Amino acid sequence: GIAELQSRALAGDTVEGYVHIEIDGVVHQQLVSLRPRVTADGTVIGVLAALHEIAAAANQQVIEEAPDQLTGIAGRATFLARVGSMLEASATGTAMFLLDIDNFKGVNDLYGARVGDAVLKTVATRLITSTRSRALLAAGSGGAPGQVHADLVTRLGADEFGVVLGRPASPADAEIFARRLLQVVRAPILAGDQRIRLTASVGYLITGPAQRGEDDVLRDLDVALQEAKLRGPNSSKIWEPALTSAMGRRLRMLDQLHRAVDEGEFVLHYQPILNLKDGRVVGAEALLRWNHPSDGLVPPAVFLPLLEESGLIVQVGCWVIRDVVRQMQVWQMLYGRAMVDWVSVNVSPRQFNDPAPLVAALNEINEGGFPLDRLKMELTESAFMRNPEMSRGVLSELRDLGIQIALDDFGTGYSALGALRQYAVDTIKIDCDFTARLDTIEGKELVLALLKIAQIYGADVVAEGVETALQRDTLREAGCGFGQGFLFAKPMDGRFFGAYALTHLVESAAPAQAEAGGC
């Protein structure tokens, strides 16, 4: 802290730089100058210190800007000015970071803006205390000999913070610092009577020839941040030239996805879910497909991550639910009966953490008279566990509407059992990787254990990825109620699904009739 500055001044150096001082809970940015007090013979006998108001320090290249009103730290203009001064001084090797709080909108939606503001203040204070910006200043950074820069922490947007290190850093140093920033945000935050856990994403870079101006830095930081977000919560990524090319490809695809939404290029295919005891089709999973005008059906793995990253999945997800209901009504009209007991709809983490559009669509359907207990929402455990308190509220709202809840890919993560303990789940879906290993002793024992867990918590079980008769028979003998996979049928257009379900209804009824005739 200030002791280090003092020791440098006592050693004969004149130092200055930004410091952040907290007064009555508000963080103020000031400039501090320290110089040695020397006798006639050159002996240092003390230190002379001066604090300068920012507005009075313009002649010392300090930015005249009011601090961010909410957090009290510096804002965007200060960040850009520091970046500009570093680039003008040809200060290659400067590490810069862009931090974004994951799903901060969900915090505001669940707890309110007042709690959200308190969270931002806490994060800002933690970032300052975790850097050298509280007077732990470093020499160098591309300035004049002996000039000292503090690490700079700024608020760039609603839930975005920028950090510039005041000392040269290697990629390894920057990676360590990025992890530290993530840890700072992950620590529980007490806001009033709420205990909130957050995660963040961090993009960072080491300045070099590619960054010729402030716009280049912001662009590259944002590219790295978006790449970090693709990796999931609590991730970081350093910028490299290849990322910019990849971002260009993603932007072109994103433009095509917007067009796909506007032009109605998305379609739904339905994969049957069968009762393993009698072979009857009891349900279906609705699967999103993109019917590209020139490329045909695009694999989901290509476009679903970008839908999630961009937030388009929220809009598309509402369309999926409405179209599922439309298709079920068409089956009812064509065949005079409900062809399935339920249809499962996948709800992504982004949708689940921004639930208002989803709930609004379901309320609209409910008001139209459609029985919502014929819809089942499939969620992965990552969606459940990202924000447990919010999850409980959203699930309660869905259950009040009559929606069934399924836990998808059960057993693939570390918190699946925790999700079952905390939330009432109607169905668990055993991941296809476990089904594929049923021909081994270990695989069979693992599936038996999963079935036992489901029984304890009163949940139905659907085994995914059933591809062989042996797998089907093993699951049936083990007590698994339902199966889904290529053995029964691949996903198909809704026009063909009704006929398929009707055929299996007739086929499954035949053995029962024969058995009844023999009594």
mmCIF file of C-alpha atoms in Angstrom, residues 319-515:
data_model
loop_
_atom_site.group_PDB
_atom_site.id
_atom_site.type_symbol
_atom_site.label_atom_id
_atom_site.label_comp_id
_atom_site.label_asym_id
_atom_site.label_seq_id
_atom_site.Cartn_x
_atom_site.Cartn_y
_atom_site.Cartn_z
ATOM 1 C CA TRP A 319 -41.575 -19.748 -30.917
ATOM 2 C CA VAL A 320 -40.703 -23.397 -30.231
ATOM 3 C CA ILE A 321 -43.262 -23.657 -27.424
ATOM 4 C CA ARG A 322 -46.002 -22.024 -29.488
ATOM 5 C CA ASP A 323 -45.269 -24.265 -32.477
ATOM 6 C CA VAL A 324 -45.289 -27.405 -30.325
ATOM 7 C CA VAL A 325 -48.753 -26.465 -29.081
ATOM 8 C CA ARG A 326 -49.881 -25.763 -32.649
ATOM 9 C CA GLN A 327 -48.595 -29.169 -33.791
ATOM 10 C CA MET A 328 -50.301 -31.008 -30.938
ATOM 11 C CA GLN A 329 -53.570 -29.315 -31.850
ATOM 12 C CA VAL A 330 -53.090 -30.367 -35.495
ATOM 13 C CA TRP A 331 -52.595 -33.995 -34.415
ATOM 14 C CA GLN A 332 -55.745 -33.776 -32.333
ATOM 15 C CA MET A 333 -57.693 -32.436 -35.302
ATOM 16 C CA LEU A 334 -56.328 -34.985 -37.804
ATOM 17 C CA TYR A 335 -56.547 -38.116 -35.664
ATOM 18 C CA GLY A 336 -59.331 -37.211 -33.266
ATOM 19 C CA ARG A 337 -57.171 -37.928 -30.238
ATOM 20 C CA ALA A 338 -54.037 -36.823 -28.427
ATOM 21 C CA MET A 339 -51.226 -38.763 -30.088
ATOM 22 C CA VAL A 340 -48.880 -38.351 -27.098
ATOM 23 C CA ASP A 341 -49.249 -37.703 -23.388
ATOM 24 C CA TRP A 342 -46.627 -34.969 -23.476
ATOM 25 C CA VAL A 343 -44.016 -33.221 -25.617
ATOM 26 C CA SER A 344 -40.656 -32.239 -24.131
ATOM 27 C CA VAL A 345 -39.173 -28.856 -24.989
ATOM 28 C CA ASN A 346 -35.524 -28.026 -24.312
ATOM 29 C CA VAL A 347 -35.025 -24.851 -22.282
ATOM 30 C CA SER A 348 -31.489 -23.463 -22.503
ATOM 31 C CA PRO A 349 -29.639 -21.852 -19.573
ATOM 32 C CA ARG A 350 -30.051 -18.447 -21.240
ATOM 33 C CA GLN A 351 -33.839 -18.920 -21.477
ATOM 34 C CA PHE A 352 -34.084 -20.211 -17.921
ATOM 35 C CA ASN A 353 -32.113 -17.275 -16.554
ATOM 36 C CA ASP A 354 -34.249 -14.788 -18.502
ATOM 37 C CA PRO A 355 -37.613 -16.401 -17.743
ATOM 38 C CA ALA A 356 -40.043 -13.519 -18.333
ATOM 39 C CA PRO A 357 -40.607 -14.163 -22.097
ATOM 40 C CA LEU A 358 -40.965 -17.913 -21.477
ATOM 41 C CA VAL A 359 -43.522 -17.435 -18.700
ATOM 42 C CA ALA A 360 -45.416 -14.857 -20.774
ATOM 43 C CA ALA A 361 -45.693 -17.312 -23.689
ATOM 44 C CA LEU A 362 -46.928 -20.070 -21.371
ATOM 45 C CA ASN A 363 -49.507 -17.770 -19.772
ATOM 46 C CA GLU A 364 -50.769 -16.844 -23.224
ATOM 47 C CA ILE A 365 -51.107 -20.534 -24.147
ATOM 48 C CA ASN A 366 -52.807 -21.285 -20.832
ATOM 49 C CA GLU A 367 -55.351 -18.521 -21.389
ATOM 50 C CA GLY A 368 -56.122 -20.083 -24.769
ATOM 51 C CA GLY A 369 -57.278 -23.238 -23.006
ATOM 52 C CA PHE A 370 -54.410 -25.610 -23.843
ATOM 53 C CA PRO A 371 -53.576 -27.956 -20.927
ATOM 54 C CA LEU A 372 -50.021 -27.065 -19.951
ATOM 55 C CA ASP A 373 -49.516 -30.375 -18.138
ATOM 56 C CA ARG A 374 -48.940 -31.844 -21.604
ATOM 57 C CA LEU A 375 -45.713 -29.834 -21.875
ATOM 58 C CA LYS A 376 -42.476 -30.909 -20.236
ATOM 59 C CA MET A 377 -39.534 -28.507 -19.900
ATOM 60 C CA GLU A 378 -36.121 -30.183 -20.221
ATOM 61 C CA LEU A 379 -33.314 -28.422 -18.366
ATOM 62 C CA THR A 380 -29.688 -29.347 -17.853
ATOM 63 C CA GLU A 381 -28.281 -29.301 -14.352
ATOM 64 C CA SER A 382 -26.049 -26.337 -15.285
ATOM 65 C CA ALA A 383 -29.195 -24.243 -15.777
ATOM 66 C CA PHE A 384 -30.483 -25.335 -12.363
ATOM 67 C CA MET A 385 -27.289 -24.792 -10.435
ATOM 68 C CA ARG A 386 -26.083 -21.496 -11.904
ATOM 69 C CA ASN A 387 -28.310 -19.551 -9.522
ATOM 70 C CA PRO A 388 -30.102 -21.929 -7.123
ATOM 71 C CA GLU A 389 -32.287 -19.295 -5.469
ATOM 72 C CA MET A 390 -33.541 -17.937 -8.768
ATOM 73 C CA SER A 391 -34.052 -21.490 -10.054
ATOM 74 C CA ARG A 392 -36.403 -22.274 -7.196
ATOM 75 C CA GLY A 393 -38.497 -19.215 -7.999
ATOM 76 C CA VAL A 394 -38.699 -19.947 -11.728
ATOM 77 C CA LEU A 395 -39.505 -23.634 -11.198
ATOM 78 C CA SER A 396 -42.225 -22.729 -8.725
ATOM 79 C CA GLU A 397 -43.767 -20.409 -11.303
ATOM 80 C CA LEU A 398 -43.645 -23.105 -13.985
ATOM 81 C CA ARG A 399 -45.175 -25.684 -11.662
ATOM 82 C CA ASP A 400 -48.009 -23.316 -10.769
ATOM 83 C CA LEU A 401 -48.866 -23.338 -14.477
ATOM 84 C CA GLY A 402 -48.906 -27.140 -14.541
ATOM 85 C CA ILE A 403 -45.625 -27.594 -16.434
ATOM 86 C CA GLN A 404 -43.677 -30.821 -15.863
ATOM 87 C CA ILE A 405 -39.908 -30.608 -15.288
ATOM 88 C CA ALA A 406 -37.294 -32.981 -16.707
ATOM 89 C CA LEU A 407 -33.595 -33.051 -15.790
ATOM 90 C CA ASP A 408 -31.670 -33.696 -19.008
ATOM 91 C CA ASP A 409 -28.345 -35.546 -19.370
ATOM 92 C CA PHE A 410 -28.637 -36.839 -15.823
ATOM 93 C CA GLY A 411 -25.392 -38.065 -14.310
ATOM 94 C CA THR A 412 -23.020 -36.199 -16.624
ATOM 95 C CA GLY A 413 -22.230 -33.372 -14.179
ATOM 96 C CA TYR A 414 -21.092 -33.053 -10.604
ATOM 97 C CA SER A 415 -24.299 -31.589 -9.205
ATOM 98 C CA ALA A 416 -27.029 -33.832 -10.637
ATOM 99 C CA LEU A 417 -27.828 -35.371 -7.256
ATOM 100 C CA GLY A 418 -27.877 -31.915 -5.701
ATOM 101 C CA ALA A 419 -30.391 -30.786 -8.310
ATOM 102 C CA LEU A 420 -32.652 -33.724 -7.437
ATOM 103 C CA ARG A 421 -32.410 -32.890 -3.730
ATOM 104 C CA GLN A 422 -33.206 -29.203 -4.168
ATOM 105 C CA TYR A 423 -35.853 -29.262 -6.880
ATOM 106 C CA ALA A 424 -38.926 -31.370 -7.514
ATOM 107 C CA VAL A 425 -38.218 -33.097 -10.832
ATOM 108 C CA ASP A 426 -40.816 -35.210 -12.647
ATOM 109 C CA THR A 427 -38.446 -36.960 -15.049
ATOM 110 C CA ILE A 428 -34.741 -37.637 -15.378
ATOM 111 C CA LYS A 429 -33.180 -38.437 -18.741
ATOM 112 C CA ILE A 430 -30.232 -40.815 -18.691
ATOM 113 C CA ASP A 431 -27.564 -39.533 -21.056
ATOM 114 C CA CYS A 432 -26.871 -41.542 -24.212
ATOM 115 C CA ASP A 433 -23.251 -42.115 -23.117
ATOM 116 C CA PHE A 434 -24.512 -44.258 -20.230
ATOM 117 C CA THR A 435 -26.936 -46.125 -22.500
ATOM 118 C CA ALA A 436 -24.091 -46.913 -24.914
ATOM 119 C CA ARG A 437 -22.140 -48.605 -22.088
ATOM 120 C CA LEU A 438 -24.928 -50.972 -21.071
ATOM 121 C CA ASP A 439 -23.058 -53.896 -22.650
ATOM 122 C CA THR A 440 -20.381 -53.607 -19.949
ATOM 123 C CA ILE A 441 -20.733 -54.672 -16.321
ATOM 124 C CA GLU A 442 -19.644 -51.266 -15.090
ATOM 125 C CA GLY A 443 -22.047 -49.466 -17.434
ATOM 126 C CA LYS A 444 -24.980 -51.647 -16.427
ATOM 127 C CA GLU A 445 -24.289 -51.137 -12.721
ATOM 128 C CA LEU A 446 -24.077 -47.395 -13.231
ATOM 129 C CA VAL A 447 -27.452 -47.262 -14.990
ATOM 130 C CA LEU A 448 -28.971 -49.424 -12.248
ATOM 131 C CA ALA A 449 -27.674 -46.920 -9.691
ATOM 132 C CA LEU A 450 -29.213 -44.012 -11.617
ATOM 133 C CA LEU A 451 -32.539 -45.837 -11.790
ATOM 134 C CA LYS A 452 -32.412 -46.425 -8.029
ATOM 135 C CA ILE A 453 -31.762 -42.741 -7.395
ATOM 136 C CA ALA A 454 -34.703 -41.786 -9.602
ATOM 137 C CA GLN A 455 -36.921 -44.227 -7.711
ATOM 138 C CA ILE A 456 -35.916 -42.690 -4.372
ATOM 139 C CA TYR A 457 -36.924 -39.227 -5.590
ATOM 140 C CA GLY A 458 -40.082 -40.420 -7.330
ATOM 141 C CA ALA A 459 -39.008 -39.439 -10.840
ATOM 142 C CA ASP A 460 -39.802 -41.182 -14.113
ATOM 143 C CA VAL A 461 -36.827 -42.209 -16.255
ATOM 144 C CA VAL A 462 -36.252 -41.808 -19.984
ATOM 145 C CA ALA A 463 -33.122 -43.476 -21.388
ATOM 146 C CA GLU A 464 -31.697 -41.555 -24.342
ATOM 147 C CA GLY A 465 -29.699 -43.005 -27.217
ATOM 148 C CA VAL A 466 -31.295 -46.468 -27.333
ATOM 149 C CA GLU A 467 -29.871 -47.976 -30.527
ATOM 150 C CA THR A 468 -29.959 -51.767 -30.042
ATOM 151 C CA ALA A 469 -32.506 -54.345 -28.960
ATOM 152 C CA LEU A 470 -30.069 -55.466 -26.252
ATOM 153 C CA GLN A 471 -30.024 -51.976 -24.753
ATOM 154 C CA ARG A 472 -33.824 -51.810 -24.873
ATOM 155 C CA ASP A 473 -34.234 -55.196 -23.210
ATOM 156 C CA THR A 474 -31.619 -54.457 -20.541
ATOM 157 C CA LEU A 475 -33.282 -51.159 -19.674
ATOM 158 C CA ARG A 476 -36.721 -52.740 -19.539
ATOM 159 C CA GLU A 477 -35.542 -55.555 -17.260
ATOM 160 C CA ALA A 478 -33.823 -53.001 -15.014
ATOM 161 C CA GLY A 479 -37.094 -51.140 -14.527
ATOM 162 C CA CYS A 480 -36.540 -48.156 -16.824
ATOM 163 C CA GLY A 481 -39.934 -46.895 -17.917
ATOM 164 C CA PHE A 482 -39.234 -45.084 -21.177
ATOM 165 C CA GLY A 483 -36.748 -45.065 -24.039
ATOM 166 C CA GLN A 484 -35.752 -42.776 -26.870
ATOM 167 C CA GLY A 485 -33.322 -43.423 -29.706
ATOM 168 C CA PHE A 486 -32.626 -44.542 -33.256
ATOM 169 C CA LEU A 487 -33.795 -48.098 -32.482
ATOM 170 C CA PHE A 488 -37.314 -46.722 -32.400
ATOM 171 C CA ALA A 489 -37.084 -43.770 -34.791
ATOM 172 C CA LYS A 490 -34.975 -40.807 -35.794
ATOM 173 C CA PRO A 491 -36.397 -37.310 -35.283
ATOM 174 C CA MET A 492 -39.049 -36.632 -37.920
ATOM 175 C CA ASP A 493 -41.211 -33.860 -39.256
ATOM 176 C CA GLY A 494 -44.453 -33.351 -37.375
ATOM 177 C CA ARG A 495 -46.437 -34.401 -40.457
ATOM 178 C CA PHE A 496 -45.030 -37.929 -40.223
ATOM 179 C CA PHE A 497 -44.934 -38.225 -36.449
ATOM 180 C CA GLY A 498 -48.704 -38.578 -36.061
ATOM 181 C CA ALA A 499 -48.837 -41.548 -38.446
ATOM 182 C CA TYR A 500 -45.846 -43.157 -36.694
ATOM 183 C CA ALA A 501 -47.461 -42.784 -33.269
ATOM 184 C CA LEU A 502 -50.767 -44.160 -34.569
ATOM 185 C CA THR A 503 -49.020 -47.219 -36.050
ATOM 186 C CA HIS A 504 -47.309 -47.998 -32.750
ATOM 187 C CA LEU A 505 -50.550 -47.503 -30.890
ATOM 188 C CA VAL A 506 -52.161 -50.190 -33.070
ATOM 189 C CA GLU A 507 -49.143 -52.522 -32.832
ATOM 190 C CA SER A 508 -48.926 -52.252 -29.057
ATOM 191 C CA ALA A 509 -52.643 -52.940 -28.711
ATOM 192 C CA ALA A 510 -52.460 -56.224 -30.680
ATOM 193 C CA PRO A 511 -50.540 -58.295 -28.075
ATOM 194 C CA ALA A 512 -52.854 -57.047 -25.341
ATOM 195 C CA GLN A 513 -55.919 -58.136 -27.326
ATOM 196 C CA ALA A 514 -54.406 -61.576 -27.972
ATOM 197 C CA GLU A 515 -53.649 -61.995 -24.281
#
